[in-house]
Coordinates of C-alpha atoms in Angstrom, one line a residue:
F898 CA 19.3 8.3 50.8
A899 CA 16.6 9.7 48.6
S900 CA 15.4 12.1 51.3
S901 CA 19.0 13.4 51.8
C902 CA 18.7 14.7 48.2
C903 CA 15.9 16.9 49.3
A904 CA 17.6 18.6 52.1
E905 CA 18.6 22.4 52.1
R906 CA 22.2 21.2 50.7
E907 CA 21.2 18.7 48.0
V908 CA 23.3 16.0 47.0
H909 CA 24.4 16.0 43.4
L910 CA 24.3 12.3 42.3
S911 CA 26.6 10.8 39.6
N912 CA 25.3 9.4 36.4
A913 CA 26.1 5.9 37.5
T914 CA 24.2 6.4 40.8
I915 CA 21.1 7.9 38.9
Q916 CA 21.2 5.1 36.5
S917 CA 21.2 2.5 39.2
I918 CA 18.5 4.4 41.0
V919 CA 16.3 4.2 37.8
D920 CA 17.0 0.4 37.2
F921 CA 16.1 -0.2 40.9
L922 CA 12.9 1.7 40.7
S923 CA 11.7 0.4 37.5
E924 CA 12.1 -3.1 38.6
N925 CA 9.9 -2.6 41.6
V926 CA 7.0 -0.1 40.7
L927 CA 5.6 -3.1 39.0
S928 CA 6.1 -5.5 41.9
E929 CA 3.3 -7.8 42.9
E930 CA 4.3 -7.4 46.5
K931 CA 2.2 -4.5 47.8
E932 CA 4.8 -3.2 50.4
V933 CA 7.7 -3.3 47.8
L934 CA 5.5 -1.4 45.2
E935 CA 4.4 1.4 47.7
A936 CA 7.9 1.8 48.8
A937 CA 9.2 2.2 45.2
L938 CA 6.5 4.7 44.5
A939 CA 7.2 6.6 47.6
N940 CA 10.9 6.8 46.6
C941 CA 9.9 8.2 43.2
R942 CA 7.8 10.8 44.8
I943 CA 10.6 11.8 47.4
L944 CA 13.2 12.1 44.4
G945 CA 10.6 14.3 42.6
S946 CA 10.7 16.8 45.5
S947 CA 14.4 17.2 44.8
N948 CA 15.7 19.6 42.0
H949 CA 18.9 17.4 41.3
G950 CA 17.2 14.1 41.9
G951 CA 14.1 15.1 39.7
S952 CA 15.8 16.6 36.8
Q953 CA 18.5 13.8 36.5
I954 CA 16.3 10.8 36.8
V955 CA 14.0 12.5 34.1
A956 CA 17.3 12.9 31.8
A957 CA 18.0 9.2 32.5
I958 CA 14.6 7.9 31.5
T959 CA 13.9 10.2 28.6
S960 CA 17.2 9.1 26.9
L961 CA 15.3 6.0 25.9
H962 CA 13.3 8.2 23.6
R963 CA 16.1 8.9 21.3
C964 CA 17.2 5.3 21.1
E965 CA 13.6 4.2 20.2
N966 CA 13.6 6.9 17.4
G967 CA 17.0 6.0 16.1
D968 CA 19.1 9.0 17.2
K969 CA 22.1 7.4 18.7
S970 CA 24.4 10.4 18.0
H971 CA 23.9 11.6 21.5
D972 CA 21.9 10.3 24.5
T973 CA 21.3 13.7 26.2
A974 CA 18.5 16.2 25.7
L975 CA 18.0 17.5 29.3
V976 CA 20.0 20.5 30.7
T977 CA 19.7 21.0 34.5
D978 CA 20.4 24.2 36.3
T979 CA 19.9 24.6 40.1
T980 CA 23.2 26.2 41.0
D981 CA 23.7 28.8 38.3
S982 CA 25.8 26.3 36.4
L983 CA 24.6 24.3 33.3
E984 CA 25.4 20.5 33.4
E985 CA 24.7 18.0 30.6
E986 CA 23.6 14.6 31.6
S987 CA 24.6 11.6 29.5
F988 CA 22.9 8.3 30.1
A989 CA 23.0 4.9 28.1
A990 CA 19.9 4.2 26.0
T991 CA 18.3 0.6 26.2
E992 CA 15.5 -1.1 24.5
L993 CA 12.1 -0.4 25.7
S994 CA 9.7 -3.2 26.0
P995 CA 5.9 -2.6 27.0
R996 CA 6.7 -3.6 30.6
K997 CA 9.8 -1.6 30.8
A998 CA 7.9 1.3 29.3
A999 CA 5.2 0.9 31.9
S1000 CA 7.7 0.9 34.6
M1001 CA 9.5 4.0 33.3
V1002 CA 6.2 5.9 32.9
L1003 CA 5.3 5.2 36.6
V1004 CA 8.6 6.4 37.7
L1005 CA 8.1 9.6 35.9
D1006 CA 4.6 9.8 37.4
G1007 CA 6.0 9.4 40.9
L1008 CA 8.5 12.2 40.2
M1009 CA 5.8 14.6 39.2
K1010 CA 3.5 13.6 42.0
G1011 CA 6.6 14.3 44.4
Y1012 CA 6.9 17.8 42.5
L1013 CA 3.3 18.5 43.3
C1014 CA 3.7 17.5 47.0
N1015 CA 6.7 16.9 49.1
K1016 CA 4.9 15.2 52.0
D1017 CA 6.9 12.0 51.8
A1018 CA 10.2 13.6 51.9
T1019 CA 9.2 16.0 54.6
S1020 CA 7.9 13.2 56.8
I1021 CA 11.2 11.3 56.7
L1022 CA 13.4 14.1 57.1
H1023 CA 11.5 15.5 60.2
E1024 CA 12.3 12.1 61.9
I1025 CA 15.7 13.0 61.7
D1026 CA 15.7 16.7 62.4
P1027 CA 12.1 18.4 62.8
K1028 CA 13.7 21.8 62.0
M1029 CA 15.0 20.4 58.6
T1030 CA 13.2 22.2 55.7
I1031 CA 12.8 21.1 52.1
P1032 CA 13.3 23.8 49.1
T1033 CA 10.4 24.1 46.9
P1034 CA 11.4 22.1 43.8
N1035 CA 11.8 24.0 40.6
W1036 CA 12.9 21.4 38.0
F1037 CA 9.6 21.5 36.3
F1038 CA 9.1 25.4 37.0
C1039 CA 12.5 27.0 36.8
R1040 CA 12.5 29.0 33.5
S1041 CA 16.1 28.0 32.6
S1042 CA 15.2 24.1 32.7
S1043 CA 11.4 23.6 33.1
M1044 CA 10.6 23.8 29.4
N1045 CA 13.4 21.2 28.6
A1046 CA 12.1 19.0 31.4
A1047 CA 8.5 19.4 29.9
T1048 CA 9.6 18.8 26.3
A1049 CA 11.7 15.8 27.4
M1050 CA 8.9 14.0 29.4
S1051 CA 6.2 14.7 26.8
A1052 CA 8.3 13.4 23.9
F1053 CA 9.0 10.3 26.0
L1054 CA 5.4 9.7 26.7
C1055 CA 4.3 9.8 23.1
Q1056 CA 7.0 7.9 21.4
P1057 CA 5.8 4.9 19.5
A1058 CA 7.1 2.3 21.8
I1059 CA 4.6 3.5 24.4
T1060 CA 1.6 4.7 22.3
N1061 CA 1.6 1.6 19.8
N1062 CA 1.2 -0.8 22.9
V1063 CA -1.2 1.0 25.1
A1064 CA -4.3 -0.6 23.3
S1065 CA -2.8 -4.0 24.0
N1066 CA -1.4 -3.5 27.4
S1067 CA -3.8 -2.2 30.1
S1068 CA -1.0 -1.7 32.7
L1069 CA 0.9 0.5 30.3
A1070 CA -2.2 2.4 29.4
W1071 CA -3.2 3.2 33.0
A1072 CA 0.3 4.3 33.7
L1073 CA 0.2 6.7 30.8
L1074 CA -3.1 8.1 31.9
D1075 CA -2.0 8.7 35.4
T1076 CA 1.3 10.3 34.2
C1077 CA -0.5 12.5 31.7
G1078 CA -2.8 13.7 34.5
S1079 CA 0.1 14.5 36.7
F1080 CA 2.0 16.2 33.8
V1081 CA -1.1 18.7 33.4
Q1082 CA -1.3 19.3 37.2
C1083 CA 2.5 20.2 37.1
A1084 CA 2.0 22.6 34.4
Q1085 CA -1.0 24.1 36.3
K1086 CA 1.2 24.4 39.4
A1087 CA 4.2 25.9 37.5
Q1088 CA 1.9 28.6 36.2
H1089 CA 0.4 29.3 39.6
H1090 CA 3.9 29.8 41.2
Q1091 CA 5.5 31.8 38.2
E1092 CA 7.4 34.8 39.0
G1093 CA 7.4 38.1 37.2
D1094 CA 4.9 39.6 34.9
E1095 CA 5.5 37.3 31.8
K1096 CA 2.9 34.5 31.8
W1097 CA 4.3 30.9 32.0
T1098 CA 3.0 28.5 29.2
L1099 CA 3.7 25.3 27.7
D1100 CA 5.5 25.2 24.3
E1101 CA 3.2 24.2 21.3
D1102 CA 5.5 21.2 20.7
V1103 CA 4.7 20.0 24.4
I1104 CA 1.1 20.6 24.1
V1105 CA 0.9 18.5 21.0
N1106 CA 3.0 15.6 22.5
V1107 CA 0.4 15.4 25.3
L1108 CA -2.4 15.4 22.9
V1109 CA -1.0 12.6 21.0
S1110 CA -0.6 10.6 23.9
I1111 CA -4.4 11.2 24.9
V1112 CA -5.5 10.4 21.6
Y1113 CA -3.9 6.8 21.8
L1114 CA -5.4 6.5 25.4
L1115 CA -8.9 7.2 23.8
S1116 CA -8.2 4.4 21.3
C1117 CA -7.9 1.8 24.2
P1118 CA -10.6 -1.0 24.4
D1119 CA -13.7 0.1 26.4
D1120 CA -13.3 -2.6 28.9
Y1121 CA -10.2 -0.6 30.0
G1122 CA -12.6 1.8 31.5
L1123 CA -10.2 4.8 31.2
A1124 CA -11.8 6.7 28.2
S1125 CA -13.7 9.1 30.7
H1126 CA -10.5 9.8 32.5
A1127 CA -8.5 10.6 29.3
R1128 CA -11.4 13.0 28.3
S1129 CA -11.1 14.6 31.7
I1130 CA -7.4 15.2 31.4
L1131 CA -8.0 16.7 27.8
D1132 CA -10.7 19.2 29.5
S1133 CA -8.2 20.2 32.2
L1134 CA -5.5 20.9 29.5
S1135 CA -7.8 22.8 27.2
S1136 CA -9.0 24.9 30.3
F1137 CA -5.3 25.3 31.3
Q1138 CA -4.7 26.6 27.8
G1139 CA -7.8 29.0 27.8
C1140 CA -10.2 26.8 25.4
G1141 CA -12.5 23.9 25.7
N1142 CA -15.9 23.1 27.2
D1143 CA -15.6 25.8 30.1
T1144 CA -15.6 28.5 27.5
V1145 CA -18.9 29.3 25.7
S1146 CA -19.5 31.9 22.9
A1147 CA -22.1 34.5 22.7
D1148 CA -24.4 32.3 20.6
E1149 CA -24.1 29.7 23.4
V1150 CA -22.1 27.1 21.1
T1151 CA -19.6 25.0 22.8
M1152 CA -16.2 26.2 21.9
P1153 CA -13.7 23.6 20.5
S1154 CA -11.1 21.8 22.7
L1155 CA -7.5 21.9 22.6
M1156 CA -7.6 18.8 20.3
D1157 CA -9.7 20.7 17.8
V1158 CA -7.4 23.7 17.9
N1159 CA -4.2 21.7 17.2
F1160 CA -6.0 19.0 15.0
R1161 CA -3.6 19.9 12.1
S1162 CA -0.5 19.2 14.3
V1163 CA -1.8 15.9 15.9
I1164 CA -3.0 14.2 12.8
P1165 CA 0.5 14.0 11.0
R1166 CA 2.0 12.7 14.3
I1167 CA -0.4 9.7 14.0
I1168 CA 0.3 9.1 10.2
S1169 CA 4.1 9.8 10.2
S1170 CA 4.9 7.1 12.8
A1171 CA 2.8 4.5 10.9
P1172 CA 3.4 2.3 7.7
R1173 CA 1.8 3.5 4.5
F1174 CA -1.8 3.2 3.8
P1175 CA -3.9 1.0 3.9
W1176 CA -3.8 0.0 7.6
K1177 CA -5.2 -2.9 9.4
Q1178 CA -8.2 -2.2 11.7
S1179 CA -6.1 -3.6 14.8
D1180 CA -3.3 -1.3 14.0
P1181 CA -2.5 1.3 16.8
N1182 CA -2.5 4.1 14.2
F1183 CA -5.9 3.1 12.8
L1184 CA -7.3 3.0 16.3
A1185 CA -5.7 6.3 17.2
M1186 CA -7.1 7.9 13.9
D1187 CA -10.5 6.7 14.8
A1188 CA -10.2 8.1 18.3
L1189 CA -8.9 11.5 17.2
L1190 CA -11.9 11.8 14.5
R1191 CA -14.4 10.8 17.2
A1192 CA -13.0 13.2 19.8
C1193 CA -13.0 16.4 17.7
K1194 CA -16.1 18.3 16.6
G1195 CA -17.5 17.8 13.0
S1196 CA -16.5 21.2 12.1
T1197 CA -12.9 20.5 12.7
V1198 CA -13.0 17.5 10.6
G1199 CA -14.8 19.2 7.8
N1200 CA -12.5 22.2 7.9
N1201 CA -9.5 20.0 7.8
F1202 CA -10.9 17.6 5.2
D1203 CA -7.8 17.8 3.1
L1204 CA -6.0 15.9 5.9
V1205 CA -8.7 13.4 6.6
A1206 CA -9.8 12.5 3.0
P1207 CA -6.7 10.4 2.3
F1208 CA -7.5 8.2 5.4
F1209 CA -10.8 7.4 4.2
I1210 CA -10.1 7.0 0.5
S1211 CA -7.1 4.7 1.1
H1212 CA -9.1 2.5 3.3
L1213 CA -12.5 2.4 1.6
S1214 CA -10.8 1.8 -1.9
T1215 CA -8.3 -0.9 -0.9
A1216 CA -6.5 -3.1 -3.4
A1217 CA -8.8 -5.9 -2.3
Y1218 CA -11.5 -4.6 -4.5
K1219 CA -11.6 -3.7 -8.3
T1220 CA -13.8 -1.2 -10.1
S1221 CA -16.5 -2.7 -12.5
N1222 CA -18.4 -0.8 -15.0
K1223 CA -21.6 -2.6 -14.4
G1224 CA -23.4 -2.1 -11.1
S1225 CA -25.6 -4.6 -9.6
D1226 CA -28.5 -2.4 -10.2
G1227 CA -28.0 -2.6 -14.0
T1228 CA -26.6 0.9 -14.3
N1229 CA -23.2 2.1 -15.6
G1230 CA -22.1 3.5 -12.3
N1231 CA -19.0 2.2 -10.4
S1232 CA -19.5 -0.7 -8.0
L1233 CA -17.2 -2.8 -5.9
E1234 CA -16.6 -6.3 -6.9
A1235 CA -14.6 -8.6 -4.6
T1236 CA -11.5 -10.2 -6.2
T1237 CA -10.4 -13.6 -5.1
M1238 CA -10.2 -13.6 -1.4
T1239 CA -10.3 -16.1 1.5
K1240 CA -13.2 -16.1 3.6
D1241 CA -11.3 -14.8 6.7
E1242 CA -9.7 -12.0 4.5
L1243 CA -13.4 -11.1 3.3
A1244 CA -14.6 -10.8 6.6
E1245 CA -11.6 -8.6 7.9
E1246 CA -12.2 -6.3 4.8
Y1247 CA -15.8 -5.9 5.4
S1248 CA -15.0 -5.5 9.2
L1249 CA -12.8 -2.6 8.4
R1250 CA -15.1 -1.0 5.9
I1251 CA -18.0 -1.3 8.5
S1252 CA -15.9 0.4 11.0
L1253 CA -15.0 3.1 8.7
M1254 CA -18.4 3.8 7.4
A1255 CA -19.7 4.0 11.2
L1256 CA -16.9 6.5 11.8
L1257 CA -17.9 8.5 8.8
Q1258 CA -21.5 8.6 9.8
T1259 CA -20.6 9.8 13.2
I1260 CA -18.8 12.7 11.9
L1261 CA -21.6 13.5 9.4
S1262 CA -24.1 13.2 12.0
D1263 CA -22.4 15.8 14.1
E1264 CA -24.5 19.0 13.6
S1265 CA -21.5 21.3 13.5
F1266 CA -20.4 19.6 10.3
S1267 CA -22.8 21.5 8.3
Q1268 CA -21.1 24.8 9.3
T1269 CA -18.1 23.5 7.0
L1270 CA -20.5 23.0 4.0
N1271 CA -21.7 26.8 4.3
L1272 CA -19.0 29.2 3.4
S1273 CA -20.3 32.1 5.4
Q1274 CA -20.4 30.0 8.8
R1275 CA -17.1 28.4 7.9
K1276 CA -15.3 31.8 8.3
Q1277 CA -16.7 32.1 11.7
L1278 CA -15.4 28.8 13.2
S1279 CA -12.6 29.3 15.9
V1280 CA -10.6 26.2 14.7
V1281 CA -7.4 26.0 12.8
S1282 CA -8.4 24.9 9.3
S1283 CA -6.6 24.1 6.0
P1284 CA -4.4 26.9 4.8
T1285 CA -5.6 26.2 1.3
T1286 CA -9.3 27.1 0.9
F1287 CA -11.0 23.9 -0.8
S1288 CA -14.6 24.1 -2.0
T1289 CA -17.7 22.7 -0.3
Q1290 CA -18.5 20.8 -3.3
F1291 CA -14.9 19.2 -3.1
T1292 CA -15.9 17.9 0.3
T1293 CA -19.3 16.7 -1.0
D1294 CA -17.9 15.0 -4.0
V1295 CA -15.2 13.0 -1.9
L1296 CA -17.8 12.0 0.7
L1297 CA -20.3 10.8 -2.1
S1298 CA -17.3 8.9 -3.9
L1299 CA -16.8 7.1 -0.4
V1300 CA -20.4 6.4 0.3
L1301 CA -22.0 5.5 -3.0
P1302 CA -20.0 2.4 -4.0
N1303 CA -20.8 0.8 -0.7
L1304 CA -24.4 1.2 -1.2
V1305 CA -24.3 -1.2 -4.2
W1306 CA -26.0 -4.4 -3.4
K1307 CA -23.9 -7.5 -2.7
A1308 CA -25.0 -10.7 -1.0
G1309 CA -24.2 -11.5 2.6
G1310 CA -24.9 -10.3 6.1
M1311 CA -21.8 -8.0 6.3
A1312 CA -22.5 -6.5 3.1
S1313 CA -26.0 -5.9 4.3
A1314 CA -24.7 -4.2 7.4
L1315 CA -22.3 -2.0 5.4
R1316 CA -25.1 -0.8 3.1
K1317 CA -27.1 0.1 6.1
L1318 CA -24.3 2.3 7.5
A1319 CA -23.6 3.7 4.0
A1320 CA -27.3 4.7 3.8
A1321 CA -27.1 6.4 7.3
A1322 CA -23.9 8.3 6.2
L1323 CA -25.8 9.5 3.0
F1324 CA -28.7 10.4 4.9
S1325 CA -26.5 12.5 7.5
L1326 CA -24.8 14.3 4.5
L1327 CA -28.1 15.0 2.8
S1328 CA -29.6 16.2 5.9
H1329 CA -27.1 19.1 6.2
Y1330 CA -28.6 20.5 3.0
H1331 CA -32.2 19.9 3.9
S1332 CA -32.4 22.1 7.1
K1333 CA -34.8 24.8 7.7
N1334 CA -32.1 27.3 6.7
Q1335 CA -31.5 25.9 3.3
A1336 CA -33.2 28.6 1.2
E1337 CA -31.3 31.3 3.1
E1338 CA -28.1 29.5 2.6
E1339 CA -28.7 29.2 -1.1
E1340 CA -29.3 33.0 -1.2
E1341 CA -25.9 33.9 0.2
E1342 CA -23.2 34.9 -2.3
G1343 CA -21.1 31.9 -3.1
A1344 CA -23.3 29.2 -2.0
R1345 CA -23.7 26.1 -4.0
T1346 CA -26.2 23.4 -4.4
L1347 CA -25.2 20.1 -3.0
L1348 CA -25.8 17.8 -5.9
D1349 CA -25.1 18.4 -9.7
P1350 CA -27.2 16.5 -12.4
E1351 CA -24.6 14.0 -12.8
R1352 CA -24.7 13.0 -9.0
I1353 CA -28.5 13.0 -9.1
S1354 CA -28.4 10.6 -12.2
H1355 CA -26.1 8.4 -10.4
L1356 CA -27.9 8.5 -6.9
I1357 CA -31.4 7.7 -8.0
P1358 CA -30.7 4.3 -9.5
I1359 CA -28.5 3.2 -6.4
L1360 CA -31.2 4.2 -4.0
H1361 CA -33.9 2.7 -6.3
S1362 CA -31.9 -0.7 -5.8
N1363 CA -31.9 -0.3 -2.1
L1364 CA -35.7 0.0 -1.8
E1365 CA -35.8 -3.9 -2.1
D1366 CA -33.3 -4.5 0.7
T1367 CA -33.9 -7.0 3.2
E1368 CA -33.0 -4.8 6.0
S1369 CA -36.1 -2.5 6.9
T1370 CA -33.7 0.3 8.2
T1371 CA -32.0 0.4 4.8
R1372 CA -35.4 0.6 3.0
E1373 CA -36.4 3.5 5.1
L1374 CA -33.1 5.3 4.8
S1375 CA -33.2 4.9 1.1
C1376 CA -36.6 6.2 0.7
V1377 CA -35.8 9.3 2.9
C1378 CA -32.7 9.9 0.9
L1379 CA -34.4 9.4 -2.4
S1380 CA -37.0 11.9 -1.4
M1381 CA -34.3 14.4 -0.6
V1382 CA -32.5 13.9 -3.7
L1383 CA -35.7 14.2 -5.8
E1384 CA -36.4 17.5 -4.1
Q1385 CA -33.1 19.0 -5.1
C1386 CA -33.7 17.6 -8.8
S1387 CA -34.5 20.2 -11.2
N1388 CA -36.9 19.7 -14.0
D1389 CA -34.4 19.6 -16.7
T1390 CA -32.4 16.9 -14.7
F1391 CA -35.4 14.9 -14.2
D1392 CA -36.3 15.1 -18.0
G1393 CA -32.7 14.0 -18.7
I1394 CA -33.1 11.0 -16.5
W1395 CA -36.4 10.1 -17.9
E1396 CA -34.7 10.2 -21.5
S1397 CA -31.6 8.4 -20.6
N1398 CA -32.7 5.9 -18.0
T1399 CA -36.5 5.3 -18.6
R1400 CA -36.5 2.1 -16.9
V1401 CA -35.4 3.4 -13.6
L1402 CA -38.1 6.1 -13.3
D1403 CA -40.8 3.9 -14.9
T1404 CA -40.3 1.2 -12.3
L1405 CA -39.8 3.6 -9.3
Y1406 CA -43.5 4.5 -8.7
P1407 CA -44.6 0.8 -8.9
R1408 CA -41.9 -0.1 -6.3
L1409 CA -43.1 2.9 -4.0
L1410 CA -46.6 1.6 -4.2
D1411 CA -45.3 -1.9 -3.2
L1412 CA -43.6 -0.3 0.0
L1413 CA -46.9 1.0 0.9
D1414 CA -47.6 -2.4 2.1
D1415 CA -44.3 -3.0 3.9
S1416 CA -44.3 -4.8 7.1
H1417 CA -42.8 -1.6 8.7
N1418 CA -44.6 1.5 9.1
P1419 CA -41.6 3.7 9.0
V1420 CA -40.9 2.5 5.6
R1421 CA -44.4 3.1 4.4
M1422 CA -44.5 6.6 5.7
A1423 CA -41.0 7.2 3.9
A1424 CA -42.3 5.9 0.8
C1425 CA -45.1 8.4 0.9
Q1426 CA -42.5 11.2 1.0
V1427 CA -40.8 9.9 -2.1
L1428 CA -44.1 9.6 -3.9
E1429 CA -44.8 13.4 -3.1
A1430 CA -41.5 14.5 -4.6
F1431 CA -41.8 12.0 -7.6
L1432 CA -45.5 13.3 -8.6
F1433 CA -44.3 17.0 -8.2
L1434 CA -41.4 16.4 -10.7
D1435 CA -43.5 14.2 -13.0
H1436 CA -46.2 16.9 -13.3
S1437 CA -43.8 19.6 -14.1
S1438 CA -41.9 17.3 -16.6
S1439 CA -42.1 18.1 -20.2
S1440 CA -40.7 14.6 -21.1
S1441 CA -43.0 12.3 -23.2
F1442 CA -42.3 9.5 -20.7
K1443 CA -44.1 11.2 -18.0
L1444 CA -46.9 9.1 -16.1
G1445 CA -50.1 8.8 -18.1
M1446 CA -53.8 8.5 -16.9
S1447 CA -53.6 4.7 -16.3
S1448 CA -50.6 5.1 -14.1
L1449 CA -52.1 8.0 -12.0
E1450 CA -55.2 5.9 -11.6
N1451 CA -53.2 3.0 -10.3
V1452 CA -51.4 5.6 -8.0
T1453 CA -54.8 7.0 -6.6
S1454 CA -56.2 3.6 -6.3
S1455 CA -53.3 2.2 -4.1
L1456 CA -53.4 5.3 -2.0
L1457 CA -57.0 5.1 -1.3
V1458 CA -56.7 1.7 -0.1
Q1459 CA -54.0 2.7 2.3
L1460 CA -56.0 5.6 3.5
D1461 CA -58.2 3.4 5.4
D1462 CA -55.3 1.9 7.3
P1463 CA -55.9 1.6 11.1
D1464 CA -52.7 3.6 12.0
R1465 CA -53.4 7.3 12.0
E1466 CA -49.9 8.2 11.1
I1467 CA -50.1 6.2 7.8
Q1468 CA -53.5 7.7 7.2
E1469 CA -52.0 11.3 7.5
S1470 CA -48.9 10.2 5.2
V1471 CA -51.1 9.0 2.6
F1472 CA -53.6 11.9 2.8
R1473 CA -50.8 14.2 2.1
V1474 CA -49.7 12.6 -0.9
L1475 CA -53.4 12.5 -2.2
L1476 CA -53.7 16.2 -1.5
V1477 CA -50.4 17.0 -3.4
L1478 CA -51.7 15.2 -6.4
L1479 CA -54.8 17.1 -6.3
E1480 CA -53.1 20.4 -5.9
L1481 CA -50.8 19.8 -8.6
Q1482 CA -54.0 19.8 -11.0
Y1483 CA -54.2 23.6 -10.4
K1484 CA -50.8 23.9 -12.5
C1485 CA -50.9 23.9 -16.1
I1486 CA -48.9 25.5 -19.0
T1487 CA -50.7 24.4 -22.2
V1488 CA -54.2 23.5 -23.1
K1489 CA -53.2 20.0 -23.4
D1490 CA -52.3 20.0 -19.7
E1491 CA -55.6 21.5 -18.7
E1492 CA -57.5 18.8 -20.2
K1493 CA -55.3 16.1 -18.6
N1494 CA -55.7 17.9 -15.3
R1495 CA -59.5 17.9 -15.6
G1496 CA -59.4 14.1 -16.5
V1497 CA -57.2 13.3 -13.4
V1498 CA -59.5 15.3 -11.2
K1499 CA -62.7 13.5 -12.5
M1500 CA -60.8 10.0 -11.9
M1501 CA -59.7 10.9 -8.4
E1502 CA -63.3 12.1 -7.7
R1503 CA -64.9 8.9 -8.9
Q1504 CA -62.4 6.7 -7.0
I1505 CA -62.7 8.9 -3.6
N1506 CA -66.5 8.6 -3.9
A1507 CA -66.3 4.8 -4.3
S1508 CA -63.8 4.7 -1.4
L1509 CA -65.9 6.8 0.7
K1510 CA -68.5 4.0 0.8
S1511 CA -66.0 1.2 2.1
H1512 CA -63.8 3.1 4.5
R1513 CA -64.4 2.9 8.2
D1514 CA -63.7 6.4 8.6
G1515 CA -64.7 8.6 5.6
S1516 CA -63.4 12.1 7.1
R1517 CA -60.4 12.2 5.1
C1518 CA -62.3 11.1 1.9
G1519 CA -64.7 14.0 2.7
L1520 CA -61.9 16.4 2.9
L1521 CA -60.5 15.3 -0.4
L1522 CA -63.9 15.6 -2.0
D1523 CA -64.0 19.2 -0.6
K1524 CA -60.7 19.9 -2.5
V1525 CA -62.1 18.4 -5.7
R1526 CA -65.3 20.7 -5.4
A1527 CA -62.9 23.7 -4.9
Y1528 CA -61.1 22.6 -8.1
H1529 CA -64.1 22.4 -10.1
E1530 CA -65.2 26.1 -9.0
W1531 CA -61.7 27.4 -9.7
D1532 CA -61.8 25.6 -13.1
E1533 CA -65.3 27.1 -13.9
K1534 CA -64.2 30.7 -13.0
K1535 CA -61.2 30.3 -15.1
S1536 CA -63.2 29.3 -18.0
L1537 CA -65.6 32.1 -17.7
R1538 CA -62.7 34.6 -17.6
A1539 CA -61.2 33.1 -20.6

């Protein structure tokens, strides 16, 4: 019967017949009996080889989309045209359960496979009459109806009744995956068989519909094993539309995919179909947002941060927490303090925050994200960005406001995991401003520094408190971040911190000296980096609270002990700090500074000579003494000139 629809004189089926066929096929495409399943899918392919059969069944299935979206004013959206006449098909809409959705999606997949290849219909008809031919189906390609068919199918596939259930129903997920793949192939075939000079393309709404479906497929659990297939479909669609990984720019930078190009159209579709923020971590829309942000380039997220920021702000600043005026580190900065929550609620809250912080760290660690923080590079990006230009400082301020509260110490294993991720996210953000090209970027017109004095004043105490964290990774990241912050700190800002928060800086260098004995070498080397930056700022400071001779003697003594460490990397890191301390003594502004510098060099010379006798390898002590002698010669010549 189905094959007769594909003959040269196609049979036009009534609505009642089409509805019966749809009901029959949808009941059997998920049959556990292999023969029944294969027969049902074969019938779908045969009907897809027919213009009337394909278009009418598409109309019957996609009528369910309007029911799910609450539009019951009419149950028709597909107009078919195969005999120069237009007929509007009307079908009854019904509820769409996950199983029903999976069956309908598979029927659509079968129809499109029939459009792609009419082998099944041809083989059956040739058993009746070998001379019988089948017209090439045009229900997807025909200009008067193809766009309506594509629009109806793509809208059906991305409706919430389907997308909201793929992450919890593997059968529906795989059915949607196969159907999206067939849809892209049909679009490619339609363009290949186009007639006339005008290029056939998919409507933008159709493209966005397919992209939304792909995003939800990417949000499925890893054990489904379909993520790579979904990305392959995305690559094919991107290539079909003239962008994606197959296209490389002159500077060999991979071009954005179609998901990047349509980011501003896709993200509202995810949010609009969901309840108001905040969402639960298991919510389909939360999973989809996570998948979308991971699928796009960092530059895409950065350039459209006005759409992304509310998602992070709403979930990292939930009502389950309240703002406290006193941080656990004793500072007056904001910290997060849990309200009365059950153990399970607290675990769920931490799990959500950990997931979001991991996502944020992934975005920030993307090298292309730094392009959005540079105004000149931002203009060169080939992605759709916010129509309203927002400043780099806005992005930075929002990111810091998300990360810093989660760095404040709180007890518990999950709190520790959150701090570690927050430290990693902060490191990724600061690293974008600590690249080799930082000096060049700052010279460009309109470029701005990352941290203002207020941010630096707030960051240093928080990072200082994390130097005592039980996690070695957190201690290491805190040290590295602290060194980068201090390198961006001006003399005036540093003096201001000395004056306003003396205790923090006064206890910083002793804590750094303690970290030189840390059980993890990466922490020890990172502490050396902080010491270098701290000593440089302290030497240039005009504050009355700067390190005195006894403090510098303590620093030198501790460093010389570490200089005899058996690990050569530790030796080199410590040696660099001692070298910096010596080289700083060449810099002086007043006569008082000169006197102090001479005293520091003499103190270091005395301690280095003492260490030379006890060290297993005195080569580095010898190099330091060479530097001391060079200072004495320089100072003597300077005195003679005076």
